[in-house]
CSV table of C-alpha atoms in Angstrom, one decimal:
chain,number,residue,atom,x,y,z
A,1,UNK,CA,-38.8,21.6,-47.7
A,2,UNK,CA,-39.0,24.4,-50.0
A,3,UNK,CA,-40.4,24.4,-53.5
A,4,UNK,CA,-39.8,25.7,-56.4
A,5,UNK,CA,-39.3,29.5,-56.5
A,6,UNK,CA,-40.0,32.0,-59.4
A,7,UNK,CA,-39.3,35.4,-59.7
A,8,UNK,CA,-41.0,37.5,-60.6
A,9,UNK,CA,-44.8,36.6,-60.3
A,10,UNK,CA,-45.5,39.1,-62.6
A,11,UNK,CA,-43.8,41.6,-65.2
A,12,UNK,CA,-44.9,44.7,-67.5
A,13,UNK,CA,-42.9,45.7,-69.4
A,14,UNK,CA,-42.6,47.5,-73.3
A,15,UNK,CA,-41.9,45.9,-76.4
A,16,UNK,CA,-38.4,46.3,-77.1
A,17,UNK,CA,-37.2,45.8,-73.2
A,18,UNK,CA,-35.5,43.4,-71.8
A,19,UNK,CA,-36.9,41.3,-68.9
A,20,UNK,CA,-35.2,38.3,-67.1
A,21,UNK,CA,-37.0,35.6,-65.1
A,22,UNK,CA,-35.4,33.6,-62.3
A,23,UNK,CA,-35.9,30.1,-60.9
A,24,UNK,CA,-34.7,28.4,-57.8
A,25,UNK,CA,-35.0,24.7,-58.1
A,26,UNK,CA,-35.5,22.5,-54.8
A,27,UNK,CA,-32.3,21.8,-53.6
A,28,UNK,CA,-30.8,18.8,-54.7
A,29,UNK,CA,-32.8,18.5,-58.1
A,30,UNK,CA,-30.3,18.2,-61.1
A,31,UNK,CA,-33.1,18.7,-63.2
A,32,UNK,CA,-34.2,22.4,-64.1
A,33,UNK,CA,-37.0,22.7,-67.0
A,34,UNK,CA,-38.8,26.0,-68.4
A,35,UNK,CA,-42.0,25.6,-70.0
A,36,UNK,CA,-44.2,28.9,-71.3
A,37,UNK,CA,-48.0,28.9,-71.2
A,38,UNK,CA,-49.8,31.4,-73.9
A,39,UNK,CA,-53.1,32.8,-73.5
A,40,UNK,CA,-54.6,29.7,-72.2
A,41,UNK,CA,-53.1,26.9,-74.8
A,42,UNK,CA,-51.0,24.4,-74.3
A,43,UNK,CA,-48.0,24.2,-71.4
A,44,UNK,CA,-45.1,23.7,-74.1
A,45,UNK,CA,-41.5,22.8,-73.4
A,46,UNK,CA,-38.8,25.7,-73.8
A,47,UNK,CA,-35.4,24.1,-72.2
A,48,UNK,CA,-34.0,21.6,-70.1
A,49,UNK,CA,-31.1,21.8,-67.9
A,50,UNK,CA,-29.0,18.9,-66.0
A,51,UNK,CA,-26.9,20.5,-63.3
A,52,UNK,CA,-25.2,23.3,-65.2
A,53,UNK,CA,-25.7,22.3,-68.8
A,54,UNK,CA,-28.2,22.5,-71.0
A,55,UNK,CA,-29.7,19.4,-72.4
A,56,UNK,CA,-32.4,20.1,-74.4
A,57,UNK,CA,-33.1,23.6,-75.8
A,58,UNK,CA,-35.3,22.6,-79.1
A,59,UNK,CA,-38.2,24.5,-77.2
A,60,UNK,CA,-36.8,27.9,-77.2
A,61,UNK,CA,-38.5,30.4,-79.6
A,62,UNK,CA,-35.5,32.1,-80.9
A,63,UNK,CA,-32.6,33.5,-80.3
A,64,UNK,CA,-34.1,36.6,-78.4
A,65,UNK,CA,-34.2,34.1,-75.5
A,66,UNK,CA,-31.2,32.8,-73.5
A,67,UNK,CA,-31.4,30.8,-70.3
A,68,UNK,CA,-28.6,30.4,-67.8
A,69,UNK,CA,-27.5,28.5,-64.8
A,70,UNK,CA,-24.4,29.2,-63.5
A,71,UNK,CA,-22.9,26.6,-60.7
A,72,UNK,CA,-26.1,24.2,-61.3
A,73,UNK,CA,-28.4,26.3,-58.4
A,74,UNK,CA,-30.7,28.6,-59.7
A,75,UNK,CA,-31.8,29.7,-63.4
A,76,UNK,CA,-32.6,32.7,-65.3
A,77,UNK,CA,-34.1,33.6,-68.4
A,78,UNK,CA,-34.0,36.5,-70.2
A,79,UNK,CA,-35.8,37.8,-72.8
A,80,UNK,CA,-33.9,40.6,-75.0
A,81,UNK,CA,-35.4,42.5,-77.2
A,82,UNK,CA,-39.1,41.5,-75.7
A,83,UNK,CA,-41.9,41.4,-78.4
A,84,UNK,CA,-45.7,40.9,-77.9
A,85,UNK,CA,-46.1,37.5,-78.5
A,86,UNK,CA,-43.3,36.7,-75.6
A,87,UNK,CA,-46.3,37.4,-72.9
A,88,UNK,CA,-47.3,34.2,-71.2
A,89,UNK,CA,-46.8,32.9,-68.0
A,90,UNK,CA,-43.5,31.2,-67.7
A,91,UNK,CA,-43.0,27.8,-65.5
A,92,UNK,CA,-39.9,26.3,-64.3
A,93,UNK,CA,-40.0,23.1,-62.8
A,94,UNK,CA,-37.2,20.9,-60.9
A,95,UNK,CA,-37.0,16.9,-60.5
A,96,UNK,CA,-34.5,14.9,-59.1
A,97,UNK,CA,-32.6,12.1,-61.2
A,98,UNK,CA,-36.0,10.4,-62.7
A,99,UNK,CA,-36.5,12.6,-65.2
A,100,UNK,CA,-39.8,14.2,-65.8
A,101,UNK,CA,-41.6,11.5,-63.8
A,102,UNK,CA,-41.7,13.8,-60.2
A,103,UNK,CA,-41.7,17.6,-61.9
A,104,UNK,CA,-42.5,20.0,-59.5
A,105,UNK,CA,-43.8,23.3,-60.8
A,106,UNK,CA,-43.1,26.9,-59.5
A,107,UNK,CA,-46.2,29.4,-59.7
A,108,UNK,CA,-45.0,31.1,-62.9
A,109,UNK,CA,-44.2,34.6,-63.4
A,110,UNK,CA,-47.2,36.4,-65.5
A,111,UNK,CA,-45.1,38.6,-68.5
A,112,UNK,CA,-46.9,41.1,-70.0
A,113,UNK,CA,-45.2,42.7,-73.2
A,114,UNK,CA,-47.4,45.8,-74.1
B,1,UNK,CA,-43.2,15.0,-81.8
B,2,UNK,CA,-45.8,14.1,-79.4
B,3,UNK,CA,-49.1,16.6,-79.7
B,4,UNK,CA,-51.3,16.2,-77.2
B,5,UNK,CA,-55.7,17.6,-77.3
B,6,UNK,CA,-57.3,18.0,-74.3
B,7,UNK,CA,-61.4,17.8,-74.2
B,8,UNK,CA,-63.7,19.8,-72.8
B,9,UNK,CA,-61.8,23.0,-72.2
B,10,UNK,CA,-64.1,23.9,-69.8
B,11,UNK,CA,-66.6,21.8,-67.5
B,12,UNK,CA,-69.2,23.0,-64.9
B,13,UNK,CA,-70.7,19.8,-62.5
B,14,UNK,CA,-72.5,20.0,-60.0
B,15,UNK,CA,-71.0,19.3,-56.2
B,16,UNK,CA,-71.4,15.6,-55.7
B,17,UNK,CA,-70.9,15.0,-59.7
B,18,UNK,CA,-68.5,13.2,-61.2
B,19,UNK,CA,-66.0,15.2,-63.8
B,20,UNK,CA,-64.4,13.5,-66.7
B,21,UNK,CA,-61.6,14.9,-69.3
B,22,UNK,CA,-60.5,12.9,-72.0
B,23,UNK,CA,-57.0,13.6,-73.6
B,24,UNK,CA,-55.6,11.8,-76.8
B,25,UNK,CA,-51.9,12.0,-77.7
B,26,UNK,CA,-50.1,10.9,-81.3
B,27,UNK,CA,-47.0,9.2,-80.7
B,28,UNK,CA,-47.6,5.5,-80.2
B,29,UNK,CA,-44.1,5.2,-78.8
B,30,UNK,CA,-45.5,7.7,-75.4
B,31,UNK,CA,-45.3,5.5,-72.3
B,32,UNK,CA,-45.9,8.1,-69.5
B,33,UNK,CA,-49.0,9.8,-68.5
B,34,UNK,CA,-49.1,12.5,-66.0
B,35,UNK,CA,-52.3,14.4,-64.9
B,36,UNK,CA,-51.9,18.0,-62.7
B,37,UNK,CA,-53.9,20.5,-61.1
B,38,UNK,CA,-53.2,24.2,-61.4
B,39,UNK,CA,-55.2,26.3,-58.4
B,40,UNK,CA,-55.2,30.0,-58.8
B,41,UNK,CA,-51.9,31.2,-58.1
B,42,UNK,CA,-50.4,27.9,-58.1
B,43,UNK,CA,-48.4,26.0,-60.7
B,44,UNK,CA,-49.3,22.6,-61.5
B,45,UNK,CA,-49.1,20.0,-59.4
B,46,UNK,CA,-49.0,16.3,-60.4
B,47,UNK,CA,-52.3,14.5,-58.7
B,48,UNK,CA,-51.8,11.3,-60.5
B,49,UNK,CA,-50.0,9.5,-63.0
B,50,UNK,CA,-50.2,5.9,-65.6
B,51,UNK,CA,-47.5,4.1,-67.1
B,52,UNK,CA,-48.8,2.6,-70.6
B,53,UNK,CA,-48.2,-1.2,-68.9
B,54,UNK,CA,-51.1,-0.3,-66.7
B,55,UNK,CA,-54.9,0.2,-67.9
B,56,UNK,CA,-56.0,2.1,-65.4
B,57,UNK,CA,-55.1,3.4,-61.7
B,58,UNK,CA,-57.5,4.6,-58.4
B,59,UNK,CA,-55.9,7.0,-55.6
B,60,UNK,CA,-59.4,7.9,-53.9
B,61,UNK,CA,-61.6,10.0,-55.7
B,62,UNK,CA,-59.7,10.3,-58.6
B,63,UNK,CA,-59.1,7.5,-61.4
B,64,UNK,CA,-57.0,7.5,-65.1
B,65,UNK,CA,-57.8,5.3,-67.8
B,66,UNK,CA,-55.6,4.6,-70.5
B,67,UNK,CA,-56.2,3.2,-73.8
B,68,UNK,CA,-53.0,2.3,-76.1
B,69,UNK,CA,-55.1,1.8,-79.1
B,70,UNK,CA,-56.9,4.0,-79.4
B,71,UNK,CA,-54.6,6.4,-78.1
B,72,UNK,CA,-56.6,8.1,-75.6
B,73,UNK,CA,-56.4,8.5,-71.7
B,74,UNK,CA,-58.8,10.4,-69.1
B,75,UNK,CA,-59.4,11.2,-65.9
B,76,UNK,CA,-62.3,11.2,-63.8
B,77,UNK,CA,-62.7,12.6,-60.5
B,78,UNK,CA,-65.7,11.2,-58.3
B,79,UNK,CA,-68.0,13.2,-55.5
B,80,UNK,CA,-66.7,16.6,-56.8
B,81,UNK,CA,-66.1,19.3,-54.3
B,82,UNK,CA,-65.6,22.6,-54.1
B,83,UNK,CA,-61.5,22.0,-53.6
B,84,UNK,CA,-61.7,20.3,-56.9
B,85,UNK,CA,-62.3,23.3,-59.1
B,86,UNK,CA,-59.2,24.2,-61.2
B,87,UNK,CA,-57.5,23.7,-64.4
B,88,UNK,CA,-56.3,20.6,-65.1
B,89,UNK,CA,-54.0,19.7,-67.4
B,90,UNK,CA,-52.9,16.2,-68.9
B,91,UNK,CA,-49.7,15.6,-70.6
B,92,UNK,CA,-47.1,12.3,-72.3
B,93,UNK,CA,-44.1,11.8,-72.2
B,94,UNK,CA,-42.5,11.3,-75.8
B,95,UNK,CA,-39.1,10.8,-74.9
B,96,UNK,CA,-37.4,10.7,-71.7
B,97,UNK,CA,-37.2,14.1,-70.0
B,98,UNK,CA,-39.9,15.8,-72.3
B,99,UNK,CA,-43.4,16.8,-71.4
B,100,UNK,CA,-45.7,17.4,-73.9
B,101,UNK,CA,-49.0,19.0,-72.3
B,102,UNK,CA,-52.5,19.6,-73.2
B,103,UNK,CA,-54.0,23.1,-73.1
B,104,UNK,CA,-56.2,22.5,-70.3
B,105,UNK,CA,-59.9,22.2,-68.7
B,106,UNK,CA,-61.2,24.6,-66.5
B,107,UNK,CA,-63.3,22.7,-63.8
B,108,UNK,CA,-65.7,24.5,-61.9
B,109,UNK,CA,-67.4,22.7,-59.1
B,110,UNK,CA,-71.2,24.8,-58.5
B,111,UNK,CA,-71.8,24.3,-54.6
């Protein structure tokens, strides 16, 4: 079975660009979450989608960021304009219908803003 | 919401050691537990998990404690090897589908 697939696993890009991540879920998981790791703190909790809708987007930055997932598959999130603190590496994860009890992580994508 | 530290940030042992990392979290009301382990070019993976009805739980060489009380959990990891170096991270669940992680410890495992 496949995992969780992010890409890319890394980006460079200039302050003012606009960069957009993608995530393909395991098949079958309603549950699509993106956290965002910076500079070695804490993995914190950007959004959370069920199938096509979002559920929980308290964790999102600001309005610079808007995540998508059109027909429930696979997400993306895009970051428009980027500024420096927006480099991290970004996570999505996937879990079936029990919540965040069986997450499954992808292996990030590594933004640079410079 | 729930904050969670994580302690030490990073560990050396020595192969054959046993690791511990101790992780405290603030919302009383947290009933879920997760530990993973990020390898280098991984993501993290869950290794083990605790429910706040349970004290503690074994799966082979690795254990979690959990004390409601005081508020604290840890996990220790027996017989380190080499595969065991990583970051791990420890996290609680504050409400139902949100995670709420610590920053990490760096584990190395010296052969």
């Amino acid at each position: 079975e496949a995992g969780v697939t992010q890409f890319p696993s890394h980006s460079v890009i200039e302050k003012g660009q606009t960069v957009t991540l993608r995530c393909d879920p395991i098949s079958g998981h309603d549950n699509l979450y993106w956290y965002r790791r910076v500079m070695g703190k804490e993995i914190k909790f950007l959004l959370h989608f069920v199938k096509e809708s979002k559920q929980d987007e308290s964790g999102m930055p600001n309005n610079r960021f808007l995540a998508e997932r059109t027909g429930g598959t696979y997400s993306t999130l895009k970051v428009q304009p980027a500024e420096l603190e927006d480099s991290g590496v970004y996570f999505c994860a996937s879990s079936p219908g029990t919540g965040v009890e069986k997450l499954f992580f992808g292996s990030g994508t590594q933004l640079s803003v410079l | 919401g729930e904050n969670v530290e994580q302690h030490p940030s990073t560990l050396s042992v020595q192969e054959g050691d046993s690791a511990v990392i101790k992780c405290t979290y603030s919302d009383s009301a947290s009933n879920y537990f997760p530990w993973y382990k990020q390898e280098l070019g991984k993501g993290p993976q869950l290794i083990i998990d605790i429910r706040s009805n349970v004290g503690e739980k074994k799966d082979q060489r690795i254990a979690v404690t959990l004390n409601k009380t005081a508020k604290h959990f840890s996990l220790h990891i027996t017989e380190t090897q080499p595969e065991d170096s990583a970051v791990y991270f420890c996290a609680a669940r504050g409400s139902v589908y949100k995670l709420s992680f610590g920053a990490g410890t760096t584990v190395t495992v010296r052969a």
